[in-house]
Amino acid sequence: MTRYQAQDGQEDRHGEMTGAITVNMILSMTPVGVWCFFVGPWLASFKTVLIVALLMAVILPIACLPLSRRVWVLLSEWAERV
């Protein structure tokens, strides 16, 4: 798999791909939203829902980072072919 290099001015301050960060937020915050609005209130008290949501909001972006980079590479390769 090729490695996508962001153009000058399209990188964040740490040099990561801006698109991968966007994909990471989509992958990691969707479960947080589903937990907060749909699943959590049915299963637990407000305090428990809040604690679990905060833990998910910290852990999931870190856990989804490799996957989001791979997805961004695939999307970038596809966009370059189109």
N, CA, C and O atoms as CSV, one atom per row, in Angstrom:
chain,resi,resn,atom,element,x,y,z
A,1,MET,N,N,0.842,-1.176,0.000
A,1,MET,CA,C,0.000,0.000,0.000
A,1,MET,C,C,0.894,1.247,0.000
A,1,MET,O,O,1.863,1.325,0.755
A,2,THR,N,N,0.565,2.196,-0.833
A,2,THR,CA,C,1.361,3.415,-0.894
A,2,THR,C,C,1.081,4.283,0.315
A,2,THR,O,O,0.065,4.134,0.993
A,3,ARG,N,N,1.988,5.173,0.561
A,3,ARG,CA,C,1.828,6.098,1.687
A,3,ARG,C,C,1.447,7.453,1.133
A,3,ARG,O,O,2.163,8.017,0.305
A,4,TYR,N,N,0.326,7.975,1.584
A,4,TYR,CA,C,-0.158,9.257,1.094
A,4,TYR,C,C,0.580,10.382,1.798
A,4,TYR,O,O,0.662,10.407,3.027
A,5,GLN,N,N,1.110,11.300,1.029
A,5,GLN,CA,C,1.761,12.482,1.586
A,5,GLN,C,C,0.876,13.699,1.359
A,5,GLN,O,O,0.517,14.006,0.223
A,6,ALA,N,N,0.531,14.378,2.416
A,6,ALA,CA,C,-0.296,15.573,2.301
A,6,ALA,C,C,0.515,16.696,1.653
A,6,ALA,O,O,1.728,16.789,1.841
A,7,GLN,N,N,-0.165,17.534,0.898
A,7,GLN,CA,C,0.474,18.688,0.259
A,7,GLN,C,C,0.864,19.714,1.324
A,7,GLN,O,O,0.339,19.688,2.437
A,8,ASP,N,N,1.789,20.619,0.978
A,8,ASP,CA,C,2.169,21.681,1.903
A,8,ASP,C,C,0.942,22.510,2.258
A,8,ASP,O,O,0.159,22.880,1.384
A,9,GLY,N,N,0.781,22.797,3.541
A,9,GLY,CA,C,-0.360,23.578,3.992
A,9,GLY,C,C,-1.576,22.736,4.333
A,9,GLY,O,O,-2.554,23.259,4.868
A,10,GLN,N,N,-1.538,21.452,4.037
A,10,GLN,CA,C,-2.664,20.572,4.342
A,10,GLN,C,C,-2.351,19.625,5.496
A,10,GLN,O,O,-3.096,18.675,5.738
A,11,GLU,N,N,-1.275,19.874,6.198
A,11,GLU,CA,C,-0.906,19.062,7.343
A,11,GLU,C,C,-1.210,19.831,8.621
A,11,GLU,O,O,-1.206,21.062,8.630
A,12,ASP,N,N,-1.472,19.106,9.689
A,12,ASP,CA,C,-1.642,19.791,10.961
A,12,ASP,C,C,-0.267,20.031,11.575
A,12,ASP,O,O,0.746,19.691,10.963
A,13,ARG,N,N,-0.214,20.603,12.759
A,13,ARG,CA,C,1.061,21.004,13.353
A,13,ARG,C,C,1.962,19.819,13.688
A,13,ARG,O,O,3.168,19.998,13.858
A,14,HIS,N,N,1.397,18.606,13.787
A,14,HIS,CA,C,2.200,17.431,14.076
A,14,HIS,C,C,2.584,16.672,12.816
A,14,HIS,O,O,3.291,15.667,12.892
A,15,GLY,N,N,2.122,17.144,11.642
A,15,GLY,CA,C,2.481,16.517,10.392
A,15,GLY,C,C,1.582,15.365,9.997
A,15,GLY,O,O,1.857,14.683,9.010
A,16,GLU,N,N,0.514,15.130,10.742
A,16,GLU,CA,C,-0.410,14.065,10.364
A,16,GLU,C,C,-1.322,14.564,9.265
A,16,GLU,O,O,-1.461,15.767,9.044
A,17,MET,N,N,-1.929,13.638,8.593
A,17,MET,CA,C,-2.828,13.989,7.499
A,17,MET,C,C,-4.142,14.515,8.057
A,17,MET,O,O,-4.760,13.880,8.911
A,18,THR,N,N,-4.560,15.656,7.580
A,18,THR,CA,C,-5.796,16.259,8.051
A,18,THR,C,C,-6.995,15.367,7.747
A,18,THR,O,O,-7.910,15.272,8.564
A,19,GLY,N,N,-7.008,14.725,6.609
A,19,GLY,CA,C,-8.102,13.833,6.257
A,19,GLY,C,C,-8.188,12.635,7.180
A,19,GLY,O,O,-9.286,12.183,7.505
A,20,ALA,N,N,-7.044,12.112,7.611
A,20,ALA,CA,C,-7.038,10.984,8.533
A,20,ALA,C,C,-7.610,11.391,9.883
A,20,ALA,O,O,-8.254,10.584,10.553
A,21,ILE,N,N,-7.382,12.623,10.280
A,21,ILE,CA,C,-7.950,13.112,11.531
A,21,ILE,C,C,-9.466,13.195,11.413
A,21,ILE,O,O,-10.180,12.855,12.356
A,22,THR,N,N,-9.957,13.638,10.276
A,22,THR,CA,C,-11.400,13.699,10.052
A,22,THR,C,C,-12.014,12.305,10.073
A,22,THR,O,O,-13.048,12.087,10.703
A,23,VAL,N,N,-11.381,11.371,9.391
A,23,VAL,CA,C,-11.865,9.989,9.392
A,23,VAL,C,C,-11.831,9.429,10.808
A,23,VAL,O,O,-12.745,8.709,11.211
A,24,ASN,N,N,-10.790,9.753,11.565
A,24,ASN,CA,C,-10.675,9.292,12.941
A,24,ASN,C,C,-11.844,9.804,13.788
A,24,ASN,O,O,-12.402,9.047,14.583
A,25,MET,N,N,-12.213,11.053,13.632
A,25,MET,CA,C,-13.332,11.600,14.404
A,25,MET,C,C,-14.648,10.938,14.013
A,25,MET,O,O,-15.501,10.704,14.870
A,26,ILE,N,N,-14.820,10.638,12.745
A,26,ILE,CA,C,-16.044,9.953,12.309
A,26,ILE,C,C,-16.094,8.549,12.904
A,26,ILE,O,O,-17.132,8.123,13.409
A,27,LEU,N,N,-14.976,7.833,12.843
A,27,LEU,CA,C,-14.939,6.465,13.362
A,27,LEU,C,C,-15.089,6.404,14.880
A,27,LEU,O,O,-15.737,5.498,15.404
A,28,SER,N,N,-14.502,7.353,15.579
A,28,SER,CA,C,-14.486,7.265,17.040
A,28,SER,C,C,-15.661,7.966,17.715
A,28,SER,O,O,-16.102,7.523,18.776
A,29,MET,N,N,-16.171,9.028,17.144
A,29,MET,CA,C,-17.246,9.754,17.812
A,29,MET,C,C,-18.641,9.216,17.491
A,29,MET,O,O,-19.594,9.514,18.211
A,30,THR,N,N,-18.770,8.442,16.438
A,30,THR,CA,C,-20.067,7.818,16.150
A,30,THR,C,C,-20.496,6.874,17.275
A,30,THR,O,O,-21.638,6.957,17.725
A,31,PRO,N,N,-19.619,5.980,17.744
A,31,PRO,CA,C,-20.026,5.135,18.879
A,31,PRO,C,C,-20.315,5.932,20.153
A,31,PRO,O,O,-21.191,5.561,20.933
A,32,VAL,N,N,-19.586,7.016,20.362
A,32,VAL,CA,C,-19.838,7.853,21.542
A,32,VAL,C,C,-21.235,8.456,21.463
A,32,VAL,O,O,-21.968,8.458,22.452
A,33,GLY,N,N,-21.604,8.962,20.301
A,33,GLY,CA,C,-22.938,9.535,20.129
A,33,GLY,C,C,-24.041,8.508,20.266
A,33,GLY,O,O,-25.073,8.775,20.882
A,34,VAL,N,N,-23.827,7.332,19.694
A,34,VAL,CA,C,-24.822,6.260,19.820
A,34,VAL,C,C,-24.978,5.867,21.286
A,34,VAL,O,O,-26.095,5.651,21.754
A,35,TRP,N,N,-23.869,5.772,22.009
A,35,TRP,CA,C,-23.934,5.439,23.433
A,35,TRP,C,C,-24.692,6.513,24.213
A,35,TRP,O,O,-25.566,6.200,25.020
A,36,CYS,N,N,-24.355,7.773,23.970
A,36,CYS,CA,C,-24.941,8.869,24.753
A,36,CYS,C,C,-26.436,9.058,24.493
A,36,CYS,O,O,-27.190,9.357,25.420
A,37,PHE,N,N,-26.865,8.891,23.263
A,37,PHE,CA,C,-28.244,9.217,22.916
A,37,PHE,C,C,-29.190,8.024,22.893
A,37,PHE,O,O,-30.380,8.179,23.167
A,38,PHE,N,N,-28.688,6.847,22.576
A,38,PHE,CA,C,-29.577,5.719,22.374
A,38,PHE,C,C,-29.372,4.586,23.385
A,38,PHE,O,O,-30.327,4.177,24.046
A,39,VAL,N,N,-28.165,4.082,23.512
A,39,VAL,CA,C,-27.923,2.888,24.313
A,39,VAL,C,C,-27.779,3.201,25.799
A,39,VAL,O,O,-28.449,2.587,26.629
A,40,GLY,N,N,-26.925,4.136,26.136
A,40,GLY,CA,C,-26.629,4.443,27.530
A,40,GLY,C,C,-27.828,4.787,28.395
A,40,GLY,O,O,-27.964,4.226,29.482
A,41,PRO,N,N,-28.714,5.696,27.954
A,41,PRO,CA,C,-29.860,6.042,28.801
A,41,PRO,C,C,-30.783,4.864,29.097
A,41,PRO,O,O,-31.460,4.863,30.125
A,42,TRP,N,N,-30.824,3.878,28.234
A,42,TRP,CA,C,-31.650,2.689,28.491
A,42,TRP,C,C,-31.021,1.771,29.530
A,42,TRP,O,O,-31.725,1.078,30.264
A,43,LEU,N,N,-29.693,1.771,29.589
A,43,LEU,CA,C,-28.998,0.783,30.406
A,43,LEU,C,C,-28.498,1.297,31.756
A,43,LEU,O,O,-28.339,0.504,32.684
A,44,ALA,N,N,-28.250,2.581,31.888
A,44,ALA,CA,C,-27.552,3.049,33.086
A,44,ALA,C,C,-28.039,4.422,33.516
A,44,ALA,O,O,-28.831,5.069,32.831
A,45,SER,N,N,-27.550,4.841,34.654
A,45,SER,CA,C,-27.877,6.172,35.173
A,45,SER,C,C,-27.088,7.240,34.415
A,45,SER,O,O,-26.167,6.929,33.660
A,46,PHE,N,N,-27.460,8.485,34.625
A,46,PHE,CA,C,-26.803,9.597,33.929
A,46,PHE,C,C,-25.314,9.635,34.240
A,46,PHE,O,O,-24.497,9.842,33.343
A,47,LYS,N,N,-24.959,9.437,35.498
A,47,LYS,CA,C,-23.551,9.500,35.894
A,47,LYS,C,C,-22.737,8.415,35.182
A,47,LYS,O,O,-21.635,8.684,34.704
A,48,THR,N,N,-23.261,7.217,35.110
A,48,THR,CA,C,-22.567,6.121,34.436
A,48,THR,C,C,-22.446,6.388,32.940
A,48,THR,O,O,-21.397,6.146,32.344
A,49,VAL,N,N,-23.522,6.887,32.338
A,49,VAL,CA,C,-23.486,7.213,30.905
A,49,VAL,C,C,-22.412,8.259,30.637
A,49,VAL,O,O,-21.666,8.142,29.665
A,50,LEU,N,N,-22.326,9.265,31.475
A,50,LEU,CA,C,-21.342,10.330,31.305
A,50,LEU,C,C,-19.914,9.820,31.460
A,50,LEU,O,O,-19.040,10.161,30.663
A,51,ILE,N,N,-19.677,9.011,32.477
A,51,ILE,CA,C,-18.326,8.477,32.706
A,51,ILE,C,C,-17.887,7.597,31.533
A,51,ILE,O,O,-16.768,7.728,31.036
A,52,VAL,N,N,-18.771,6.707,31.099
A,52,VAL,CA,C,-18.434,5.823,29.975
A,52,VAL,C,C,-18.203,6.644,28.705
A,52,VAL,O,O,-17.279,6.354,27.945
A,53,ALA,N,N,-19.023,7.653,28.468
A,53,ALA,CA,C,-18.864,8.495,27.280
A,53,ALA,C,C,-17.532,9.235,27.305
A,53,ALA,O,O,-16.864,9.331,26.276
A,54,LEU,N,N,-17.140,9.753,28.446
A,54,LEU,CA,C,-15.861,10.455,28.542
A,54,LEU,C,C,-14.684,9.502,28.322
A,54,LEU,O,O,-13.712,9.850,27.652
A,55,LEU,N,N,-14.778,8.308,28.885
A,55,LEU,CA,C,-13.727,7.320,28.644
A,55,LEU,C,C,-13.645,6.939,27.169
A,55,LEU,O,O,-12.557,6.828,26.604
A,56,MET,N,N,-14.808,6.740,26.554
A,56,MET,CA,C,-14.822,6.417,25.122
A,56,MET,C,C,-14.251,7.552,24.290
A,56,MET,O,O,-13.537,7.311,23.317
A,57,ALA,N,N,-14.561,8.791,24.665
A,57,ALA,CA,C,-14.092,9.950,23.898
A,57,ALA,C,C,-12.579,10.127,23.990
A,57,ALA,O,O,-11.981,10.774,23.131
A,58,VAL,N,N,-11.962,9.567,25.008
A,58,VAL,CA,C,-10.507,9.644,25.135
A,58,VAL,C,C,-9.835,8.426,24.495
A,58,VAL,O,O,-8.829,8.564,23.799
A,59,ILE,N,N,-10.387,7.247,24.730
A,59,ILE,CA,C,-9.736,6.010,24.298
A,59,ILE,C,C,-9.946,5.714,22.805
A,59,ILE,O,O,-9.007,5.312,22.117
A,60,LEU,N,N,-11.163,5.909,22.310
A,60,LEU,CA,C,-11.450,5.533,20.922
A,60,LEU,C,C,-10.633,6.292,19.871
A,60,LEU,O,O,-10.181,5.661,18.916
A,61,PRO,N,N,-10.417,7.606,19.989
A,61,PRO,CA,C,-9.575,8.260,18.961
A,61,PRO,C,C,-8.160,7.692,18.901
A,61,PRO,O,O,-7.571,7.598,17.824
A,62,ILE,N,N,-7.622,7.320,20.042
A,62,ILE,CA,C,-6.283,6.728,20.055
A,62,ILE,C,C,-6.321,5.337,19.432
A,62,ILE,O,O,-5.441,4.970,18.653
A,63,ALA,N,N,-7.347,4.570,19.782
A,63,ALA,CA,C,-7.466,3.204,19.261
A,63,ALA,C,C,-7.759,3.179,17.760
A,63,ALA,O,O,-7.330,2.259,17.064
A,64,CYS,N,N,-8.480,4.175,17.260
A,64,CYS,CA,C,-8.867,4.196,15.835
A,64,CYS,C,C,-7.821,4.843,14.937
A,64,CYS,O,O,-8.006,4.888,13.721
A,65,LEU,N,N,-6.747,5.335,15.496
A,65,LEU,CA,C,-5.753,6.056,14.694
A,65,LEU,C,C,-5.153,5.223,13.565
A,65,LEU,O,O,-5.108,5.707,12.435
A,66,PRO,N,N,-4.688,3.994,13.810
A,66,PRO,CA,C,-4.138,3.213,12.683
A,66,PRO,C,C,-5.186,2.919,11.607
A,66,PRO,O,O,-4.895,2.995,10.413
A,67,LEU,N,N,-6.396,2.587,12.032
A,67,LEU,CA,C,-7.456,2.309,11.065
A,67,LEU,C,C,-7.801,3.550,10.247
A,67,LEU,O,O,-8.000,3.460,9.035
A,68,SER,N,N,-7.871,4.701,10.901
A,68,SER,CA,C,-8.219,5.925,10.170
A,68,SER,C,C,-7.149,6.295,9.149
A,68,SER,O,O,-7.467,6.800,8.072
A,69,ARG,N,N,-5.900,6.049,9.474
A,69,ARG,CA,C,-4.832,6.319,8.503
A,69,ARG,C,C,-4.946,5.400,7.297
A,69,ARG,O,O,-4.762,5.836,6.160
A,70,ARG,N,N,-5.251,4.125,7.543
A,70,ARG,CA,C,-5.420,3.190,6.422
A,70,ARG,C,C,-6.606,3.580,5.553
A,70,ARG,O,O,-6.521,3.545,4.326
A,71,VAL,N,N,-7.710,3.952,6.192
A,71,VAL,CA,C,-8.895,4.366,5.429
A,71,VAL,C,C,-8.572,5.601,4.605
A,71,VAL,O,O,-8.979,5.692,3.446
A,72,TRP,N,N,-7.846,6.557,5.183
A,72,TRP,CA,C,-7.503,7.774,4.445
A,72,TRP,C,C,-6.585,7.477,3.267
A,72,TRP,O,O,-6.714,8.098,2.212
A,73,VAL,N,N,-5.662,6.536,3.432
A,73,VAL,CA,C,-4.798,6.146,2.316
A,73,VAL,C,C,-5.635,5.547,1.194
A,73,VAL,O,O,-5.436,5.875,0.024
A,74,LEU,N,N,-6.568,4.673,1.545
A,74,LEU,CA,C,-7.431,4.067,0.525
A,74,LEU,C,C,-8.287,5.115,-0.181
A,74,LEU,O,O,-8.424,5.085,-1.404
A,75,LEU,N,N,-8.857,6.031,0.578
A,75,LEU,CA,C,-9.660,7.104,-0.040
A,75,LEU,C,C,-8.803,7.998,-0.934
A,75,LEU,O,O,-9.244,8.419,-2.003
A,76,SER,N,N,-7.600,8.281,-0.503
A,76,SER,CA,C,-6.707,9.123,-1.300
A,76,SER,C,C,-6.300,8.436,-2.599
A,76,SER,O,O,-6.284,9.059,-3.660
A,77,GLU,N,N,-5.972,7.144,-2.507
A,77,GLU,CA,C,-5.627,6.402,-3.720
A,77,GLU,C,C,-6.795,6.366,-4.682
A,77,GLU,O,O,-6.616,6.546,-5.886
A,78,TRP,N,N,-7.992,6.134,-4.160
A,78,TRP,CA,C,-9.187,6.104,-5.006
A,78,TRP,C,C,-9.422,7.470,-5.650
A,78,TRP,O,O,-9.755,7.545,-6.833
A,79,ALA,N,N,-9.253,8.543,-4.891
A,79,ALA,CA,C,-9.480,9.886,-5.427
A,79,ALA,C,C,-8.464,10.235,-6.509
A,79,ALA,O,O,-8.797,10.928,-7.470
A,80,GLU,N,N,-7.239,9.766,-6.364
A,80,GLU,CA,C,-6.222,10.044,-7.376
A,80,GLU,C,C,-6.502,9.303,-8.677
A,80,GLU,O,O,-6.140,9.785,-9.751
A,81,ARG,N,N,-7.142,8.137,-8.596
A,81,ARG,CA,C,-7.482,7.377,-9.805
A,81,ARG,C,C,-8.694,7.960,-10.518
A,81,ARG,O,O,-8.818,7.812,-11.734
A,82,VAL,N,N,-9.580,8.611,-9.796
A,82,VAL,CA,C,-10.815,9.115,-10.391
A,82,VAL,C,C,-10.595,10.374,-11.141
A,82,VAL,O,O,-11.538,10.930,-11.705
